Structure formats: C-alpha cells, structure tokens
Amino acid sequence: MKKLSIAMLSMVLAGSMLLTGCGGGNNQAAGENDSADTQQSETAENTDGGVLRMGTNATFPPYEYVDENNEVAGIDADIAAAIAEKLGMELEITDMAFDSLIPALQSDTIDIVLAGMTVDPERAEQVNFTDSYATGVQVIIVPEGSDIASPDDLEGKNIGVQTGTTGDLYCTDDYGQEFVKQFDNGPLAVAALVNGQVDCVVIDNEPAKNYVAANQGLKILDTAYANEEYAAAIAKDNTELFEQVNAAIQELKEDGTIDSIIEKYIPAEGDSEDAAA
Ligand code: GLN
C-alpha cells in the first residue's frame, strides 16, 4: 500500500484548524470554506486517471480520523488509496460535515464518499452505492448506572446523534424529532452525554468503542440498535467511475486487501493488540 504523503490543511476533532506543511510538495490551500479541508497524495506513479476526490468526515475512528501528522487516516483512507492506485489516480481527501457529503457528490465537488456510510434506501435514491466493503452496527452509549438497558428503554429519553447519520434517521423515525438532539459529530454528541445534556448516544459501534475508551463512566449496551452495511457512494450520473470503483472494490475484497486493512485497525478477538487507532 502506498503511504499518502500529504501537504494540507486539516481539521482537528473539535473543528479548529491547524496549518501544517508536510511532505515536500505544494501546500494545498483549502480555500475560503472553513468547513472543508483538503489533503492530497503526491505519490501515485501512474496518475493518468486524474484525481479521485474523496469526501469524508474524519471524526469517525477507526474508519477516518485526523492522525498525529494532521492527515486523514483510517480504514476508509487506506481503502480509497488502494482503489485510487488500481485506477491510476491520485487521491485527494476532503474532510467535511457528514451531512454535506451527499450534496457534495451531487454538486460535483467530490467524486466519491468513503465515510463509514451506511447503504440506505433513501440515500440510494440520491447516489449510487458500490458493493458493501464492511459491516456496521448502530449501538447505544449510556453512562454507567443508566436505567437504559436496551433499545426498548429509549422511549421518552433524550437521544444524542450525529446529524444526518442513520442513528439520527432511525431515532427520529422511532422516537420523534423532539427527543433527538443533533450534533455536528460523534465526539460532540458524546461530550453532551458526559455533561448530562442527553441520556444516551446512538452511533456506530467502532467509533463508539473509541469514544467510550476516551471518556470515563460510559458503556456500550450489549443489545445493538441496528445492523448495517457500509459502501462507497458516487453520483448517479458518474456511471463510468462507479463501474471502475465497484470493480476495484470487488478485486480488493477477493485478494484480501480490504480484510487486511480492516484487520489492521480492528484486530479480531485474540489477535495481538497493535491496532492503529
Ligand atoms: N454509518 C452511519 C451513517 O451512514 C454514520 C457514518 C458517519 O458518521 N460517518 O449514517
């Protein structure tokens, strides 16, 4: 796997901005829009295929997060790098709000989303989803000692979610909008839980594990809220890229590349503890 060598502006979890120039290339200014920051790989040898502009929301470890070099790293960044390499393209990653990703595809600001994005019928009316490359689980984070023991106990509770995620959509459907408090990202929803502003947070399992590990006094309920599939999303009219990316994903699944990327960040039970996130 080619390591991304990057010059970029990037966003730390809380949304403040750090200016950094790393790697030997041109520093990419991210432009006037402070809600999206772009990093670019410089290393592809054969980039005749042009630039693959990926959008993500890098507050979702281990799928995407800002690493110690202020680069977007994680499972999705690695899978996208492997796809770009197969397509002979240079990967450019833009970090933006999760609920901006589908509009950014539709306005041709980006070519592809890899963001632990769940395949969902309503989204599938707006964008095309590739074959799934991973599974996800919506879980419930509560404070230790909470009276919420399963999804059956959520009625009438204040539920924290990340805006526009499936956790948001499902809880709004199931419990009503007035009980669902939206936050820009998972860490902010979890901070609200720690401060007692919400009773629980519904969010994807792998980032949930990271958030719970980073905060004392929280736990993930054993009973899952929903099981899901993650896939890459591409604009409806971009059928050529869609077919190329889907073929690349199939090859990367068949040759074990995707499994080994996921295993690198989420070691299976019993494996040694060298997770990268
Ligand atoms: N899997 C969830 C969704 O697609 C959350 C993704 C995310 O927050 N990056 O809505």
mmCIF file with all atom_site columns, N, CA, C and O in Angstrom, residues 3 8 22 38 41 47 51 66 74 82 96 124 132 149 153 170 172 184 214 222 224 236 245 249 251-252 255 273:
data_model
loop_
_atom_site.group_PDB
_atom_site.id
_atom_site.type_symbol
_atom_site.label_atom_id
_atom_site.label_alt_id
_atom_site.label_comp_id
_atom_site.label_asym_id
_atom_site.label_entity_id
_atom_site.label_seq_id
_atom_site.pdbx_PDB_ins_code
_atom_site.Cartn_x
_atom_site.Cartn_y
_atom_site.Cartn_z
_atom_site.occupancy
_atom_site.B_iso_or_equiv
_atom_site.pdbx_formal_charge
_atom_site.auth_seq_id
_atom_site.auth_comp_id
_atom_site.auth_asym_id
_atom_site.auth_atom_id
_atom_site.pdbx_PDB_model_num
ATOM 1   N N  . LYS A 1 3   ? 1.888   4.762   0.962   1.00 0.00 ? 3   LYS A N  1
ATOM 2   C CA . LYS A 1 3   ? 1.544   5.661   2.052   1.00 0.00 ? 3   LYS A CA 1
ATOM 3   C C  . LYS A 1 3   ? 1.277   7.031   1.465   1.00 0.00 ? 3   LYS A C  1
ATOM 4   O O  . LYS A 1 3   ? 1.978   7.477   0.570   1.00 0.00 ? 3   LYS A O  1
ATOM 5   N N  . MET A 1 8   ? -1.195  19.772  3.352   1.00 0.00 ? 8   MET A N  1
ATOM 6   C CA . MET A 1 8   ? -2.626  20.001  3.535   1.00 0.00 ? 8   MET A CA 1
ATOM 7   C C  . MET A 1 8   ? -2.971  20.922  4.678   1.00 0.00 ? 8   MET A C  1
ATOM 8   O O  . MET A 1 8   ? -2.177  21.267  5.502   1.00 0.00 ? 8   MET A O  1
ATOM 9   N N  . CYS A 1 22  ? 3.537   19.308  5.280   1.00 0.00 ? 22  CYS A N  1
ATOM 10  C CA . CYS A 1 22  ? 4.384   18.145  5.428   1.00 0.00 ? 22  CYS A CA 1
ATOM 11  C C  . CYS A 1 22  ? 4.581   17.503  4.072   1.00 0.00 ? 22  CYS A C  1
ATOM 12  O O  . CYS A 1 22  ? 3.815   17.740  3.158   1.00 0.00 ? 22  CYS A O  1
ATOM 13  N N  . THR A 1 38  ? -8.789  19.987  2.625   1.00 0.00 ? 38  THR A N  1
ATOM 14  C CA . THR A 1 38  ? -8.399  19.014  1.620   1.00 0.00 ? 38  THR A CA 1
ATOM 15  C C  . THR A 1 38  ? -6.947  18.601  1.796   1.00 0.00 ? 38  THR A C  1
ATOM 16  O O  . THR A 1 38  ? -6.099  19.421  2.059   1.00 0.00 ? 38  THR A O  1
ATOM 17  N N  . SER A 1 41  ? -2.586  13.314  -1.991  1.00 0.00 ? 41  SER A N  1
ATOM 18  C CA . SER A 1 41  ? -1.425  12.439  -2.074  1.00 0.00 ? 41  SER A CA 1
ATOM 19  C C  . SER A 1 41  ? -0.555  12.894  -3.230  1.00 0.00 ? 41  SER A C  1
ATOM 20  O O  . SER A 1 41  ? -1.050  13.435  -4.199  1.00 0.00 ? 41  SER A O  1
ATOM 21  N N  . THR A 1 47  ? -0.631  8.420   -12.548 1.00 0.00 ? 47  THR A N  1
ATOM 22  C CA . THR A 1 47  ? -1.857  9.124   -12.197 1.00 0.00 ? 47  THR A CA 1
ATOM 23  C C  . THR A 1 47  ? -2.550  9.628   -13.450 1.00 0.00 ? 47  THR A C  1
ATOM 24  O O  . THR A 1 47  ? -3.224  10.639  -13.444 1.00 0.00 ? 47  THR A O  1
ATOM 25  N N  . VAL A 1 51  ? -7.431  12.833  -10.800 1.00 0.00 ? 51  VAL A N  1
ATOM 26  C CA . VAL A 1 51  ? -7.553  12.941  -9.346  1.00 0.00 ? 51  VAL A CA 1
ATOM 27  C C  . VAL A 1 51  ? -8.870  12.321  -8.899  1.00 0.00 ? 51  VAL A C  1
ATOM 28  O O  . VAL A 1 51  ? -9.919  12.584  -9.483  1.00 0.00 ? 51  VAL A O  1
ATOM 29  N N  . VAL A 1 66  ? -8.235  12.232  12.171  1.00 0.00 ? 66  VAL A N  1
ATOM 30  C CA . VAL A 1 66  ? -7.061  13.035  11.860  1.00 0.00 ? 66  VAL A CA 1
ATOM 31  C C  . VAL A 1 66  ? -5.919  12.503  12.718  1.00 0.00 ? 66  VAL A C  1
ATOM 32  O O  . VAL A 1 66  ? -6.033  12.449  13.942  1.00 0.00 ? 66  VAL A O  1
ATOM 33  N N  . GLY A 1 74  ? -7.052  6.107   8.406   1.00 0.00 ? 74  GLY A N  1
ATOM 34  C CA . GLY A 1 74  ? -8.063  5.145   8.824   1.00 0.00 ? 74  GLY A CA 1
ATOM 35  C C  . GLY A 1 74  ? -8.428  4.175   7.712   1.00 0.00 ? 74  GLY A C  1
ATOM 36  O O  . GLY A 1 74  ? -7.862  4.207   6.617   1.00 0.00 ? 74  GLY A O  1
ATOM 37  N N  . ALA A 1 82  ? -6.078  2.394   -1.979  1.00 0.00 ? 82  ALA A N  1
ATOM 38  C CA . ALA A 1 82  ? -5.942  1.156   -2.770  1.00 0.00 ? 82  ALA A CA 1
ATOM 39  C C  . ALA A 1 82  ? -6.785  1.238   -4.043  1.00 0.00 ? 82  ALA A C  1
ATOM 40  O O  . ALA A 1 82  ? -6.355  0.794   -5.119  1.00 0.00 ? 82  ALA A O  1
ATOM 41  N N  . MET A 1 96  ? -15.183 16.996  5.651   1.00 0.00 ? 96  MET A N  1
ATOM 42  C CA . MET A 1 96  ? -16.339 17.903  5.727   1.00 0.00 ? 96  MET A CA 1
ATOM 43  C C  . MET A 1 96  ? -17.400 17.312  6.652   1.00 0.00 ? 96  MET A C  1
ATOM 44  O O  . MET A 1 96  ? -17.271 16.167  7.095   1.00 0.00 ? 96  MET A O  1
ATOM 45  N N  . ALA A 1 124 ? -29.962 5.869   -1.422  1.00 0.00 ? 124 ALA A N  1
ATOM 46  C CA . ALA A 1 124 ? -29.772 5.209   -2.720  1.00 0.00 ? 124 ALA A CA 1
ATOM 47  C C  . ALA A 1 124 ? -30.635 5.838   -3.812  1.00 0.00 ? 124 ALA A C  1
ATOM 48  O O  . ALA A 1 124 ? -30.397 5.614   -4.995  1.00 0.00 ? 124 ALA A O  1
ATOM 49  N N  . SER A 1 132 ? -20.969 -3.431  -0.818  1.00 0.00 ? 132 SER A N  1
ATOM 50  C CA . SER A 1 132 ? -20.544 -3.147  0.551   1.00 0.00 ? 132 SER A CA 1
ATOM 51  C C  . SER A 1 132 ? -19.112 -3.648  0.781   1.00 0.00 ? 132 SER A C  1
ATOM 52  O O  . SER A 1 132 ? -18.723 -4.673  0.248   1.00 0.00 ? 132 SER A O  1
ATOM 53  N N  . ALA A 1 149 ? -31.343 0.017   29.430  1.00 0.00 ? 149 ALA A N  1
ATOM 54  C CA . ALA A 1 149 ? -30.640 -1.270  29.331  1.00 0.00 ? 149 ALA A CA 1
ATOM 55  C C  . ALA A 1 149 ? -30.733 -1.878  27.942  1.00 0.00 ? 149 ALA A C  1
ATOM 56  O O  . ALA A 1 149 ? -29.986 -2.796  27.613  1.00 0.00 ? 149 ALA A O  1
ATOM 57  N N  . ASP A 1 153 ? -35.849 0.733   26.002  1.00 0.00 ? 153 ASP A N  1
ATOM 58  C CA . ASP A 1 153 ? -35.943 1.755   27.053  1.00 0.00 ? 153 ASP A CA 1
ATOM 59  C C  . ASP A 1 153 ? -35.741 3.178   26.525  1.00 0.00 ? 153 ASP A C  1
ATOM 60  O O  . ASP A 1 153 ? -35.651 4.117   27.316  1.00 0.00 ? 153 ASP A O  1
ATOM 61  N N  . TYR A 1 170 ? -32.966 6.871   12.126  1.00 0.00 ? 170 TYR A N  1
ATOM 62  C CA . TYR A 1 170 ? -33.754 5.812   12.786  1.00 0.00 ? 170 TYR A CA 1
ATOM 63  C C  . TYR A 1 170 ? -34.415 6.344   14.064  1.00 0.00 ? 170 TYR A C  1
ATOM 64  O O  . TYR A 1 170 ? -35.582 6.056   14.325  1.00 0.00 ? 170 TYR A O  1
ATOM 65  N N  . THR A 1 172 ? -35.138 9.409   14.922  1.00 0.00 ? 172 THR A N  1
ATOM 66  C CA . THR A 1 172 ? -36.190 10.377  14.613  1.00 0.00 ? 172 THR A CA 1
ATOM 67  C C  . THR A 1 172 ? -37.468 9.636   14.216  1.00 0.00 ? 172 THR A C  1
ATOM 68  O O  . THR A 1 172 ? -38.561 9.977   14.674  1.00 0.00 ? 172 THR A O  1
ATOM 69  N N  . ASP A 1 184 ? -22.853 18.033  15.498  1.00 0.00 ? 184 ASP A N  1
ATOM 70  C CA . ASP A 1 184 ? -22.092 18.049  14.239  1.00 0.00 ? 184 ASP A CA 1
ATOM 71  C C  . ASP A 1 184 ? -21.248 16.797  14.057  1.00 0.00 ? 184 ASP A C  1
ATOM 72  O O  . ASP A 1 184 ? -20.944 16.416  12.935  1.00 0.00 ? 184 ASP A O  1
ATOM 73  N N  . ALA A 1 214 ? -12.176 6.849   25.446  1.00 0.00 ? 214 ALA A N  1
ATOM 74  C CA . ALA A 1 214 ? -11.595 8.179   25.693  1.00 0.00 ? 214 ALA A CA 1
ATOM 75  C C  . ALA A 1 214 ? -12.312 8.936   26.808  1.00 0.00 ? 214 ALA A C  1
ATOM 76  O O  . ALA A 1 214 ? -11.879 10.021  27.197  1.00 0.00 ? 214 ALA A O  1
ATOM 77  N N  . ASP A 1 222 ? -25.142 -3.980  25.366  1.00 0.00 ? 222 ASP A N  1
ATOM 78  C CA . ASP A 1 222 ? -24.923 -5.230  24.623  1.00 0.00 ? 222 ASP A CA 1
ATOM 79  C C  . ASP A 1 222 ? -25.893 -5.372  23.462  1.00 0.00 ? 222 ASP A C  1
ATOM 80  O O  . ASP A 1 222 ? -25.557 -5.948  22.435  1.00 0.00 ? 222 ASP A O  1
ATOM 81  N N  . ALA A 1 224 ? -27.684 -4.404  20.283  1.00 0.00 ? 224 ALA A N  1
ATOM 82  C CA . ALA A 1 224 ? -27.478 -3.438  19.191  1.00 0.00 ? 224 ALA A CA 1
ATOM 83  C C  . ALA A 1 224 ? -28.802 -2.815  18.783  1.00 0.00 ? 224 ALA A C  1
ATOM 84  O O  . ALA A 1 224 ? -29.875 -3.388  19.002  1.00 0.00 ? 224 ALA A O  1
ATOM 85  N N  . LYS A 1 236 ? -25.031 9.737   -9.140  1.00 0.00 ? 236 LYS A N  1
ATOM 86  C CA . LYS A 1 236 ? -25.836 8.895   -10.043 1.00 0.00 ? 236 LYS A CA 1
ATOM 87  C C  . LYS A 1 236 ? -25.357 8.966   -11.490 1.00 0.00 ? 236 LYS A C  1
ATOM 88  O O  . LYS A 1 236 ? -25.406 7.977   -12.211 1.00 0.00 ? 236 LYS A O  1
ATOM 89  N N  . VAL A 1 245 ? -14.821 1.812   -9.878  1.00 0.00 ? 245 VAL A N  1
ATOM 90  C CA . VAL A 1 245 ? -14.608 1.695   -8.428  1.00 0.00 ? 245 VAL A CA 1
ATOM 91  C C  . VAL A 1 245 ? -15.205 0.380   -7.920  1.00 0.00 ? 245 VAL A C  1
ATOM 92  O O  . VAL A 1 245 ? -14.599 -0.316  -7.101  1.00 0.00 ? 245 VAL A O  1
ATOM 93  N N  . ILE A 1 249 ? -13.226 -2.464  -5.953  1.00 0.00 ? 249 ILE A N  1
ATOM 94  C CA . ILE A 1 249 ? -13.610 -2.956  -4.623  1.00 0.00 ? 249 ILE A CA 1
ATOM 95  C C  . ILE A 1 249 ? -13.766 -4.479  -4.649  1.00 0.00 ? 249 ILE A C  1
ATOM 96  O O  . ILE A 1 249 ? -13.297 -5.174  -3.736  1.00 0.00 ? 249 ILE A O  1
ATOM 97  N N  . GLU A 1 251 ? -12.210 -6.591  -6.572  1.00 0.00 ? 251 GLU A N  1
ATOM 98  C CA . GLU A 1 251 ? -10.866 -7.188  -6.614  1.00 0.00 ? 251 GLU A CA 1
ATOM 99  C C  . GLU A 1 251 ? -10.192 -7.101  -5.245  1.00 0.00 ? 251 GLU A C  1
ATOM 100 O O  . GLU A 1 251 ? -9.556  -8.046  -4.789  1.00 0.00 ? 251 GLU A O  1
ATOM 101 N N  . LEU A 1 252 ? -10.338 -5.945  -4.594  1.00 0.00 ? 252 LEU A N  1
ATOM 102 C CA . LEU A 1 252 ? -9.684  -5.743  -3.289  1.00 0.00 ? 252 LEU A CA 1
ATOM 103 C C  . LEU A 1 252 ? -10.319 -6.622  -2.208  1.00 0.00 ? 252 LEU A C  1
ATOM 104 O O  . LEU A 1 252 ? -9.667  -6.968  -1.220  1.00 0.00 ? 252 LEU A O  1
ATOM 105 N N  . ASP A 1 255 ? -8.910  -10.331 -3.225  1.00 0.00 ? 255 ASP A N  1
ATOM 106 C CA . ASP A 1 255 ? -7.486  -10.615 -2.954  1.00 0.00 ? 255 ASP A CA 1
ATOM 107 C C  . ASP A 1 255 ? -7.119  -10.394 -1.482  1.00 0.00 ? 255 ASP A C  1
ATOM 108 O O  . ASP A 1 255 ? -5.951  -10.487 -1.102  1.00 0.00 ? 255 ASP A O  1
ATOM 109 N N  . GLU A 1 273 ? -2.396  -6.838  20.115  1.00 0.00 ? 273 GLU A N  1
ATOM 110 C CA . GLU A 1 273 ? -3.024  -5.523  20.301  1.00 0.00 ? 273 GLU A CA 1
ATOM 111 C C  . GLU A 1 273 ? -2.279  -4.437  19.562  1.00 0.00 ? 273 GLU A C  1
ATOM 112 O O  . GLU A 1 273 ? -1.802  -3.494  20.170  1.00 0.00 ? 273 GLU A O  1
#
